[in-house]
Coordinates of C-alpha atoms in Angstrom, one line a residue:
M1 CA -76.7 55.9 -9.6
H2 CA -73.1 57.1 -9.7
V3 CA -72.4 60.4 -8.0
I4 CA -69.2 62.1 -9.2
A5 CA -67.7 65.3 -7.9
T6 CA -65.4 67.6 -9.8
A7 CA -62.0 68.7 -8.6
G8 CA -59.2 70.9 -9.9
H9 CA -57.8 74.5 -10.1
V10 CA -60.1 77.5 -10.6
D11 CA -60.9 78.4 -14.2
H12 CA -59.8 75.0 -15.7
G13 CA -63.3 74.3 -17.1
K14 CA -65.0 72.1 -14.5
S15 CA -68.4 73.6 -14.9
T16 CA -68.2 73.8 -18.7
L17 CA -67.3 70.1 -18.7
V18 CA -70.3 69.2 -16.6
R19 CA -72.6 71.4 -18.8
R20 CA -71.3 69.6 -21.9
L21 CA -71.9 66.2 -20.3
T22 CA -75.4 66.8 -19.1
G23 CA -76.8 69.8 -21.0
M24 CA -77.5 71.4 -17.7
Q25 CA -76.0 74.6 -16.2
P26 CA -74.5 73.6 -12.8
D27 CA -73.9 77.1 -11.6
R28 CA -77.0 78.1 -9.8
W29 CA -76.4 81.8 -9.1
E30 CA -76.4 84.7 -11.5
E31 CA -73.2 86.0 -10.1
E32 CA -71.4 82.7 -10.9
R33 CA -72.6 82.8 -14.5
R34 CA -71.7 86.5 -14.9
R35 CA -68.2 86.1 -13.5
G36 CA -67.6 82.6 -14.8
L37 CA -66.5 81.6 -11.3
T38 CA -68.1 78.8 -9.3
I39 CA -68.8 79.9 -5.7
G40 CA -71.2 77.4 -4.3
L41 CA -71.9 73.8 -5.1
G42 CA -73.5 73.0 -8.5
F43 CA -75.6 70.0 -9.4
A44 CA -76.4 68.4 -12.8
W45 CA -77.2 64.9 -14.0
T46 CA -77.5 62.7 -17.1
T47 CA -77.8 59.1 -18.2
I48 CA -74.8 57.3 -19.7
G49 CA -75.7 53.8 -21.0
D50 CA -77.9 52.2 -18.4
T51 CA -76.5 54.3 -15.5
E52 CA -77.6 57.6 -14.1
F53 CA -74.9 60.0 -13.2
A54 CA -75.2 62.9 -10.8
F55 CA -72.4 65.5 -10.8
V56 CA -71.5 67.7 -7.9
D57 CA -69.6 70.7 -9.3
V58 CA -67.3 72.3 -6.7
P59 CA -65.5 75.7 -6.7
G60 CA -61.8 75.7 -7.6
H61 CA -60.7 79.0 -6.0
E62 CA -58.6 78.7 -2.8
R63 CA -61.1 80.8 -0.9
F64 CA -63.7 78.1 -1.3
V65 CA -61.8 75.0 -0.4
G66 CA -64.2 74.5 2.5
T67 CA -67.1 74.4 0.0
M68 CA -65.2 72.1 -2.2
M69 CA -64.7 69.7 0.7
A70 CA -68.4 69.8 1.5
G71 CA -69.2 68.6 -2.1
V72 CA -66.5 66.0 -2.3
G73 CA -66.8 64.6 1.2
P74 CA -69.7 62.2 0.8
V75 CA -69.1 61.1 -2.8
P76 CA -67.3 57.9 -4.0
A77 CA -65.6 59.2 -7.1
V78 CA -64.2 62.4 -8.8
M79 CA -63.6 63.9 -12.2
F80 CA -60.3 65.7 -11.7
V81 CA -59.8 68.5 -14.3
V82 CA -56.6 70.0 -15.4
A83 CA -56.5 72.6 -18.3
A84 CA -54.0 72.0 -21.1
D85 CA -53.2 75.7 -21.2
G86 CA -52.7 75.9 -17.4
G87 CA -51.1 72.7 -16.3
W88 CA -50.8 71.5 -12.7
M89 CA -51.6 74.5 -10.4
P90 CA -51.6 75.2 -6.7
Q91 CA -55.3 74.4 -6.3
S92 CA -54.8 71.2 -8.3
A93 CA -52.3 70.2 -5.5
E94 CA -54.7 71.2 -2.7
H95 CA -57.6 69.4 -4.2
L96 CA -55.5 66.3 -4.7
A97 CA -54.4 66.6 -1.0
V98 CA -58.1 66.6 -0.1
L99 CA -58.8 63.5 -2.1
D100 CA -55.8 61.7 -0.7
A101 CA -56.8 62.6 2.9
L102 CA -60.4 61.4 2.1
R103 CA -59.0 58.2 0.4
V104 CA -61.0 58.8 -2.7
R105 CA -59.6 56.1 -4.9
H106 CA -62.0 56.2 -7.9
G107 CA -62.2 58.7 -10.7
I108 CA -61.1 60.0 -14.1
L109 CA -58.4 62.5 -15.0
V110 CA -59.7 65.0 -17.6
I111 CA -57.4 67.3 -19.6
T112 CA -59.5 70.2 -20.9
R113 CA -58.9 73.0 -23.4
A114 CA -56.9 70.8 -25.7
D115 CA -57.7 73.3 -28.5
L116 CA -55.7 76.1 -26.7
A117 CA -52.5 74.2 -26.0
D118 CA -50.7 70.9 -26.5
P119 CA -52.3 68.7 -23.9
G120 CA -49.2 66.5 -23.6
P121 CA -47.3 68.4 -21.0
A122 CA -50.4 69.0 -18.8
L123 CA -51.2 65.3 -19.1
R124 CA -47.7 64.2 -18.1
Q125 CA -47.8 66.5 -15.1
A126 CA -51.2 65.3 -13.9
R127 CA -50.3 61.7 -14.4
H128 CA -47.2 62.2 -12.3
H129 CA -49.5 63.2 -9.4
I130 CA -52.5 61.0 -10.2
P131 CA -51.1 57.8 -11.9
H132 CA -54.0 55.5 -10.9
F133 CA -56.9 57.4 -12.7
P134 CA -57.7 56.7 -16.4
S135 CA -57.3 59.9 -18.4
V136 CA -59.3 61.6 -21.2
V137 CA -58.3 64.7 -23.3
V138 CA -61.2 66.9 -24.4
S139 CA -61.7 70.0 -26.4
P140 CA -64.8 71.8 -27.7
E141 CA -64.9 69.5 -30.7
H142 CA -63.5 66.2 -29.4
G143 CA -63.3 63.9 -26.4
I144 CA -66.8 64.1 -24.8
E145 CA -67.8 60.7 -26.1
E146 CA -64.5 59.2 -24.9
L147 CA -65.2 60.8 -21.5
R148 CA -68.7 59.3 -21.5
T149 CA -67.2 55.9 -22.3
A150 CA -64.7 56.2 -19.4
L151 CA -67.4 57.2 -17.0
A152 CA -69.5 54.2 -18.0
R153 CA -66.5 51.9 -17.3
L154 CA -66.2 53.2 -13.7
R155 CA -66.6 50.4 -11.2
L156 CA -67.5 51.9 -7.8
P157 CA -67.9 50.1 -4.5
E158 CA -71.3 48.7 -3.7
P159 CA -73.1 50.9 -1.1
D160 CA -74.8 49.4 2.0
T161 CA -78.4 50.3 1.3
E162 CA -79.5 48.7 4.6
A163 CA -77.2 50.9 6.7
D164 CA -78.4 53.7 9.1
V165 CA -78.9 57.0 7.3
R166 CA -76.5 59.9 7.8
L167 CA -77.2 62.4 5.0
W168 CA -74.8 65.3 5.3
I169 CA -76.8 68.4 4.3
D170 CA -75.0 70.6 1.7
R171 CA -78.0 72.9 1.0
S172 CA -81.3 73.9 2.7
F173 CA -84.1 76.1 1.4
T174 CA -87.8 76.7 1.5
I175 CA -90.3 76.0 -1.2
E176 CA -93.6 77.9 -1.0
G177 CA -96.4 75.5 -0.2
A178 CA -93.9 72.6 0.6
G179 CA -91.8 73.9 3.4
T180 CA -88.2 73.0 4.3
V181 CA -86.1 71.1 1.7
V182 CA -82.5 69.8 2.2
T183 CA -80.2 68.3 -0.3
G184 CA -77.1 66.0 0.0
T185 CA -75.4 62.9 -1.3
L186 CA -76.8 59.8 0.3
A187 CA -73.7 57.6 0.8
A188 CA -75.4 54.7 2.5
G189 CA -78.9 53.5 3.6
T190 CA -82.3 54.2 2.2
I191 CA -84.8 57.1 2.7
S192 CA -88.5 56.6 2.2
L193 CA -91.6 58.7 2.4
G194 CA -92.9 58.9 6.0
D195 CA -89.5 58.0 7.6
E196 CA -88.8 59.5 10.9
L197 CA -85.3 61.2 11.0
V198 CA -83.5 63.5 13.3
V199 CA -81.2 66.5 13.0
G200 CA -79.5 67.1 16.4
S201 CA -82.2 66.7 19.0
R202 CA -85.0 67.6 16.5
T203 CA -87.3 64.9 15.1
M204 CA -88.9 65.3 11.7
H205 CA -90.7 63.3 9.0
V206 CA -90.0 62.8 5.3
K207 CA -92.8 64.6 3.5
G208 CA -91.4 64.2 0.0
I209 CA -88.3 63.0 -1.9
H210 CA -86.8 64.1 -5.2
T211 CA -83.8 62.7 -7.0
L212 CA -82.5 63.8 -10.4
G213 CA -85.5 66.1 -10.7
R214 CA -88.1 63.3 -10.2
Q215 CA -90.4 62.5 -7.3
A216 CA -89.7 59.2 -5.6
Q217 CA -91.3 57.0 -2.9
S218 CA -87.9 55.7 -1.8
V219 CA -84.2 56.4 -2.7
S220 CA -81.2 54.1 -1.9
A221 CA -77.5 55.0 -1.8
V222 CA -75.5 56.2 -3.6
A223 CA -77.7 59.1 -4.8
R224 CA -78.2 62.8 -5.0
I225 CA -81.3 63.5 -3.0
A226 CA -83.6 66.4 -2.0
V227 CA -85.8 65.7 1.0
N228 CA -88.9 67.7 2.0
L229 CA -89.1 67.7 5.8
R230 CA -92.1 68.2 8.0
G231 CA -91.5 69.4 11.6
V232 CA -88.6 71.8 11.1
E233 CA -88.1 75.4 10.1
R234 CA -85.5 76.3 7.4
S235 CA -83.7 78.4 9.9
A236 CA -83.1 75.4 12.1
I237 CA -81.0 73.5 9.5
R238 CA -77.7 74.5 7.9
R239 CA -74.9 73.0 5.8
G240 CA -72.9 70.5 7.9
D241 CA -75.9 69.2 9.8
A242 CA -76.7 65.5 9.3
L243 CA -80.1 64.0 8.7
R244 CA -80.0 60.6 10.3
T245 CA -81.7 57.5 11.6
P246 CA -83.0 57.9 15.2
D247 CA -81.0 56.1 17.8
G248 CA -78.4 55.0 15.3
W249 CA -75.8 57.6 15.9
T250 CA -73.9 59.2 18.8
E251 CA -73.1 62.9 18.7
T252 CA -69.7 63.3 20.2
A253 CA -67.4 66.2 20.9
V254 CA -64.3 64.2 21.8
V255 CA -62.7 61.5 19.5
D256 CA -59.5 59.6 19.3
V257 CA -58.0 59.2 15.8
R258 CA -55.1 57.7 13.9
L259 CA -53.3 60.3 11.8
T260 CA -51.5 60.3 8.5
S261 CA -49.2 63.1 9.8
S262 CA -47.5 63.5 13.2
K263 CA -46.8 67.2 13.1
L264 CA -50.0 69.2 13.6
A265 CA -51.0 72.6 14.9
Q266 CA -53.1 72.7 18.0
N267 CA -56.1 74.3 16.4
L268 CA -57.4 73.0 13.1
F269 CA -60.7 72.4 11.2
L270 CA -62.2 68.9 11.0
H271 CA -64.1 68.1 7.8
I272 CA -66.4 65.2 7.3
G273 CA -69.2 65.1 4.8
S274 CA -70.4 68.7 4.4
A275 CA -69.5 69.5 8.0
A276 CA -66.5 71.7 9.1
V277 CA -65.9 72.4 12.8
P278 CA -63.0 73.8 14.7
V279 CA -61.0 71.2 16.8
H280 CA -58.3 71.3 19.4
V281 CA -55.6 68.6 18.8
R282 CA -53.9 66.8 21.6
P283 CA -51.2 64.4 20.4
L284 CA -51.2 60.9 21.9
G285 CA -47.8 59.5 20.9
T286 CA -46.6 59.5 17.3
H287 CA -49.6 58.5 15.2
A288 CA -52.7 59.1 17.4
A289 CA -54.4 62.2 18.7
R290 CA -57.4 63.3 20.7
L291 CA -59.6 65.8 18.9
R292 CA -61.9 68.1 20.9
L293 CA -64.7 69.4 18.6
R294 CA -66.2 72.8 19.2
T295 CA -69.5 71.4 17.9
P296 CA -70.6 67.7 18.4
L297 CA -71.0 65.6 15.3
P298 CA -72.6 62.2 14.7
L299 CA -69.5 60.1 14.2
R300 CA -68.7 56.4 14.1
I301 CA -65.5 54.4 14.5
G302 CA -64.0 53.9 11.0
D303 CA -65.1 57.4 9.8
R304 CA -62.5 59.1 7.7
V305 CA -62.0 62.8 8.5
V306 CA -59.8 65.6 7.1
L307 CA -57.9 68.1 9.3
R308 CA -57.2 71.4 7.5
D309 CA -55.2 74.4 8.6
P310 CA -57.0 77.3 7.1
G311 CA -54.4 79.8 8.2
R312 CA -51.7 78.0 6.1
H313 CA -54.1 77.0 3.4
E314 CA -53.1 73.4 3.6
I315 CA -54.5 69.9 4.4
A316 CA -52.8 69.0 7.7
A317 CA -53.7 65.3 7.8
G318 CA -56.3 62.6 7.1
A319 CA -57.5 60.7 10.1
D320 CA -59.4 57.5 11.0
V321 CA -61.8 57.7 13.9
L322 CA -60.8 55.0 16.4
D323 CA -63.0 55.9 19.4
I324 CA -66.0 58.2 19.8
D325 CA -66.3 57.8 23.6
P326 CA -62.7 57.8 24.8
P327 CA -61.7 57.6 28.4
P328 CA -60.5 60.7 30.3
L329 CA -56.8 61.3 30.5
T330 CA -56.1 62.9 33.9
R331 CA -52.9 61.2 35.2
R332 CA -49.3 61.6 34.2
G333 CA -48.4 59.2 31.4
E334 CA -52.0 58.3 30.4
A335 CA -51.8 60.1 27.1
R336 CA -48.7 58.2 26.1
R337 CA -50.1 54.8 27.1
R338 CA -53.4 55.6 25.3
G339 CA -51.4 56.5 22.2
A340 CA -49.5 53.2 22.4
D341 CA -52.8 51.3 22.8
L342 CA -54.3 53.0 19.8
D343 CA -51.2 52.4 17.7
S344 CA -51.4 48.7 18.4
A345 CA -55.1 48.3 17.8
T346 CA -55.8 46.2 14.7
D347 CA -59.1 44.5 15.5
L348 CA -61.1 47.5 16.7
T349 CA -64.1 45.4 17.9
A350 CA -61.8 43.3 20.1
F351 CA -59.9 46.5 21.2
H352 CA -63.1 48.2 22.4
L353 CA -64.6 45.1 23.9
T354 CA -61.4 44.7 26.0
H355 CA -61.1 48.4 27.0
K356 CA -64.8 49.0 27.6
G357 CA -65.4 45.6 29.1
F358 CA -69.0 45.1 28.0
L359 CA -70.9 46.0 24.8
R360 CA -74.5 45.5 23.7
P361 CA -75.6 45.0 20.1
D362 CA -77.0 48.5 20.0
D363 CA -73.6 49.8 21.4
L364 CA -71.8 48.1 18.5
R365 CA -74.3 49.7 16.0
R366 CA -73.8 53.2 17.4
L367 CA -70.0 52.8 17.6
G368 CA -69.9 51.5 14.0
L369 CA -68.3 48.1 14.9
P370 CA -69.0 44.6 13.6
K371 CA -70.0 41.8 16.0
P372 CA -67.2 40.3 18.0
D373 CA -66.2 36.7 17.9
V374 CA -67.7 36.0 21.4
P375 CA -71.2 34.8 22.4
L376 CA -73.9 37.1 23.6
T377 CA -74.5 36.6 27.3
D378 CA -77.6 38.1 29.0
G379 CA -77.8 40.7 26.2
W380 CA -74.1 41.6 26.4
Y381 CA -70.8 40.8 24.7
I382 CA -68.3 40.4 27.6
G383 CA -64.7 41.4 27.2
T384 CA -63.6 41.5 30.8
D385 CA -64.1 38.6 33.2
R386 CA -64.9 39.8 36.7
T387 CA -65.3 36.4 38.4
T388 CA -62.3 36.7 40.7
A389 CA -63.5 40.2 41.7
V390 CA -66.9 38.7 42.6
K391 CA -65.4 36.3 45.1
S392 CA -63.4 39.2 46.7
E393 CA -66.4 41.4 47.1
V394 CA -68.8 38.7 48.3
D395 CA -66.2 37.6 50.9
K396 CA -66.5 41.1 52.5
W397 CA -70.2 40.8 52.9
D398 CA -72.2 39.4 55.9
P399 CA -73.0 35.8 55.0
L400 CA -76.3 36.0 57.0
N401 CA -77.4 39.0 54.9
P402 CA -76.9 37.9 51.3
M403 CA -75.3 40.5 49.0
P404 CA -77.8 42.3 46.7
L405 CA -76.9 42.0 43.0
E406 CA -77.2 45.7 42.7
A407 CA -74.5 46.2 45.3
L408 CA -72.2 43.9 43.5
R409 CA -73.0 45.7 40.2
Q410 CA -72.0 49.0 41.7
R411 CA -68.8 47.6 43.4
L412 CA -67.6 46.0 40.1
G413 CA -68.6 49.0 37.9
L414 CA -70.9 46.8 35.8
P415 CA -73.4 48.5 33.4
D416 CA -76.2 46.0 34.1
V417 CA -77.4 44.0 37.1
A418 CA -77.8 41.0 34.8
L419 CA -74.0 40.9 34.4
A420 CA -73.6 40.8 38.2
A421 CA -75.8 37.7 38.2
T422 CA -73.8 36.2 35.4
F423 CA -70.5 36.7 37.2
A424 CA -71.9 35.5 40.5
R425 CA -73.0 32.2 39.0
R426 CA -69.6 31.9 37.2
A427 CA -68.0 32.3 40.6
G428 CA -70.0 29.3 41.9
F429 CA -72.7 31.2 43.9
K430 CA -76.4 30.8 43.7
V431 CA -78.7 33.8 43.0
H432 CA -82.0 34.0 44.8
E433 CA -84.5 36.8 44.6
G434 CA -81.9 39.4 43.6
R435 CA -79.3 38.3 46.1
I436 CA -76.2 36.2 46.2
V437 CA -76.4 33.1 48.3
T438 CA -72.9 32.5 49.5
S439 CA -73.3 29.2 51.4
E440 CA -75.8 26.5 52.3
R441 CA -74.2 25.9 55.6
L442 CA -75.0 27.9 58.7
P443 CA -72.4 28.9 61.3
A444 CA -72.3 26.4 64.1
R445 CA -74.0 28.6 66.7
I446 CA -76.9 29.3 64.5
Q447 CA -77.1 25.7 63.3
H448 CA -77.5 24.5 66.9
S449 CA -80.4 26.9 67.5
V450 CA -82.1 25.9 64.2
D451 CA -81.7 22.3 65.2
E452 CA -83.6 23.1 68.4
V453 CA -86.4 24.7 66.4
V454 CA -86.6 21.7 64.1
A455 CA -86.7 19.3 67.0
H456 CA -89.5 21.3 68.6
L457 CA -91.5 21.3 65.3
R458 CA -91.2 17.6 64.9
E459 CA -93.0 17.2 68.2
T460 CA -95.6 20.0 67.5
P461 CA -95.5 20.7 63.8
F462 CA -98.0 23.7 63.9
R463 CA -97.0 25.2 67.3
P464 CA -93.6 26.9 66.4
P465 CA -91.6 28.8 69.0
D466 CA -92.9 32.3 69.6
A467 CA -90.8 35.5 69.0
D468 CA -89.5 35.5 72.6
R469 CA -88.2 32.0 72.3
L470 CA -86.6 32.6 69.0
R471 CA -84.9 35.6 70.4
E472 CA -83.6 33.5 73.3
L473 CA -82.2 31.1 70.8
G474 CA -80.4 34.0 68.9
L475 CA -82.6 33.7 65.8
G476 CA -83.5 37.1 64.5
P477 CA -84.8 38.0 61.0
K478 CA -81.3 37.6 59.5
E479 CA -80.6 34.2 61.0
L480 CA -84.1 32.9 60.2
A481 CA -83.7 34.1 56.6
A482 CA -80.4 32.2 56.4
A483 CA -82.1 29.0 57.7
V484 CA -84.9 29.4 55.1
R485 CA -82.3 29.7 52.4
T486 CA -80.7 26.4 53.5
G487 CA -84.0 24.7 53.3
A488 CA -84.2 23.8 57.0
L489 CA -87.3 25.9 57.6
V490 CA -90.0 27.8 55.7
K491 CA -91.3 31.2 56.7
I492 CA -95.0 31.9 56.5
A493 CA -95.1 35.1 58.5
D494 CA -92.8 37.3 60.6
N495 CA -91.4 35.1 63.4
V496 CA -93.5 32.2 62.2
V497 CA -91.4 29.3 60.8
L498 CA -92.4 25.7 60.1
L499 CA -90.8 22.6 58.7
P500 CA -90.5 22.4 54.9
D501 CA -93.3 19.8 54.6
A502 CA -95.7 21.7 56.8
L503 CA -98.0 22.9 54.0
D504 CA -98.4 19.4 52.6
Q505 CA -99.1 18.0 56.1
A506 CA -101.7 20.7 56.7
A507 CA -103.5 20.0 53.4
K508 CA -103.6 16.3 54.2
T509 CA -104.9 16.8 57.7
L510 CA -107.6 19.3 56.6
S511 CA -108.8 17.3 53.5
G512 CA -112.2 15.7 53.4
T513 CA -114.7 18.1 54.9
P514 CA -115.2 21.9 54.9
F515 CA -113.6 23.8 57.7
T516 CA -113.4 27.2 59.2
P517 CA -110.1 28.8 60.5
T518 CA -111.2 27.9 64.1
Q519 CA -111.8 24.2 63.0
A520 CA -108.4 24.2 61.2
K521 CA -106.7 25.5 64.4
Q522 CA -108.2 22.7 66.3
A523 CA -107.4 20.0 63.7
L524 CA -103.8 21.1 63.5
G525 CA -103.3 21.7 67.2
S526 CA -102.2 25.2 66.4
T527 CA -102.8 28.9 67.2
R528 CA -104.5 31.7 65.3
R529 CA -101.1 33.5 64.7
V530 CA -100.0 30.4 62.8
V531 CA -103.2 29.2 61.2
I532 CA -104.2 32.5 59.5
P533 CA -101.0 32.9 57.5
L534 CA -100.8 29.2 56.9
L535 CA -104.3 29.2 55.3
E536 CA -103.4 32.4 53.3
R537 CA -100.4 30.5 52.0
L538 CA -102.6 27.5 51.0
D539 CA -105.0 30.0 49.3
A540 CA -102.2 31.6 47.3
R541 CA -101.1 28.2 46.1
G542 CA -104.6 27.2 45.0
V543 CA -104.8 24.4 47.5
T544 CA -108.0 25.6 49.2
E545 CA -111.4 26.5 47.8
H546 CA -113.6 29.1 49.4
H547 CA -117.4 28.6 49.9
P548 CA -120.2 31.2 50.4
D549 CA -120.7 30.2 54.0
G550 CA -117.1 31.2 54.8
T551 CA -115.7 27.7 55.0
R552 CA -112.8 26.2 52.9
T553 CA -112.2 22.8 51.5
I554 CA -108.9 21.3 50.2
C555 CA -109.0 20.9 46.5
Q556 CA -108.6 17.4 45.0
P557 CA -105.3 17.1 43.0
R558 CA -106.0 17.3 39.3
V559 CA -104.9 14.2 37.3
D560 CA -104.7 14.8 33.5
W561 CA -106.1 11.8 31.6
V562 CA -103.6 10.7 29.0
P563 CA -105.0 8.5 26.2

């Protein structure tokens, strides 16, 4: 489907032209028909060749430029109308300024009322302003077939039918027995029956779909579409709202943009799709600005918006959205530096990855950015290396009390603890149980005490030093944990440490016949404070098997037979 909007000065025959093309009256209100003046948006459709065309007829009067922009905003092409007996007029210029600001590059120039005046002067004037559109001259008797042929020759950009939906609503109403219905131009994506969509914070479901007067199971862009919604009252939706894919968009009230004009008033209106919201403009250098929106909108990087000065009845600028989550500007000189950064940004994905540091695939989707040319690491694209900073932070930490990854994450300002582990490993550290192991060597004083414990255990493997002796040696929980990390000892309970091969030795000694904890204590030459946690550790490893009489046996190692 091709969706075409009209444009041009008031009373130049836009609605009449649409009616002649389609056989349908685009003006929906009696007042519009009585006065011959389009006030709201009109809609009509027809088939030309093998292509369906939907027309959005917009008002031409200067009082309704906002409505005109709501109709033109989401469409890919226009039919620009200039009357032969009127020529180029003020609203012709303003409508063209809107199209230029929106970068609408596809369309047809139509000179109407050729029966009332020589169309040549009006055509020359219009071609001077719009040289890139093909042109057609029409009158009540001639030209409509030529216009149909020109429309059939239009080659419009292919839409992304797999994209997240953002349907800018240009009309909402209630149908008795059906409920709330909204209409708009679907510029990208696909809407199907049963889809879950959101408006603001409200979630609703698609109950029905109509396009060009027909029911449909599914409609893909580009298309004029009416959507019957379940889960929302008519009063909760208005023109300018966006029906969109859940979790696919970020509503933002502050954006940084690149401008087509450097001289702007502080207070303007931002137009995108069918939305129009007041904004405050803060210049950031020559070509960039920060816009603060009175009402948040679902925007993405790359969106094209129009800034209009309603007081002066003029289009102030077109603007490209460069950031929907910009950093605060609180210090002297930051606005100027930010403007310089934005002016130099060419690869926006690389720009944001560098400035934000880390982005997930879902972040890229909501920002509207393509994938960067870097690998995905632990679920993140990494744009800022923090390896050097890791070493600095770890060096400040007590080596006997390994630094938690969460502490490192906070100190480096990382968004995910997985990134803290990534940078710790890049810095050459080991990560064990959520902590950073800084060294496998113990300080000399502690190593000497550990050596004494090791020597003691080699003489009596299952009679380790008690808590008092460990304390005398200067081995508290912190020091013992460090010794365990180096592999010198294993901990089986508080203040109970053994040699690393103690479990294997115990299993070997106890194998053969069933045993009780008391018999195990005797066989190992140990004490109850050691044997009980030792047996529990063997139980946990599946080395022992319990029997109904309360005894245990050591399980025989399983050998898988390989044919």
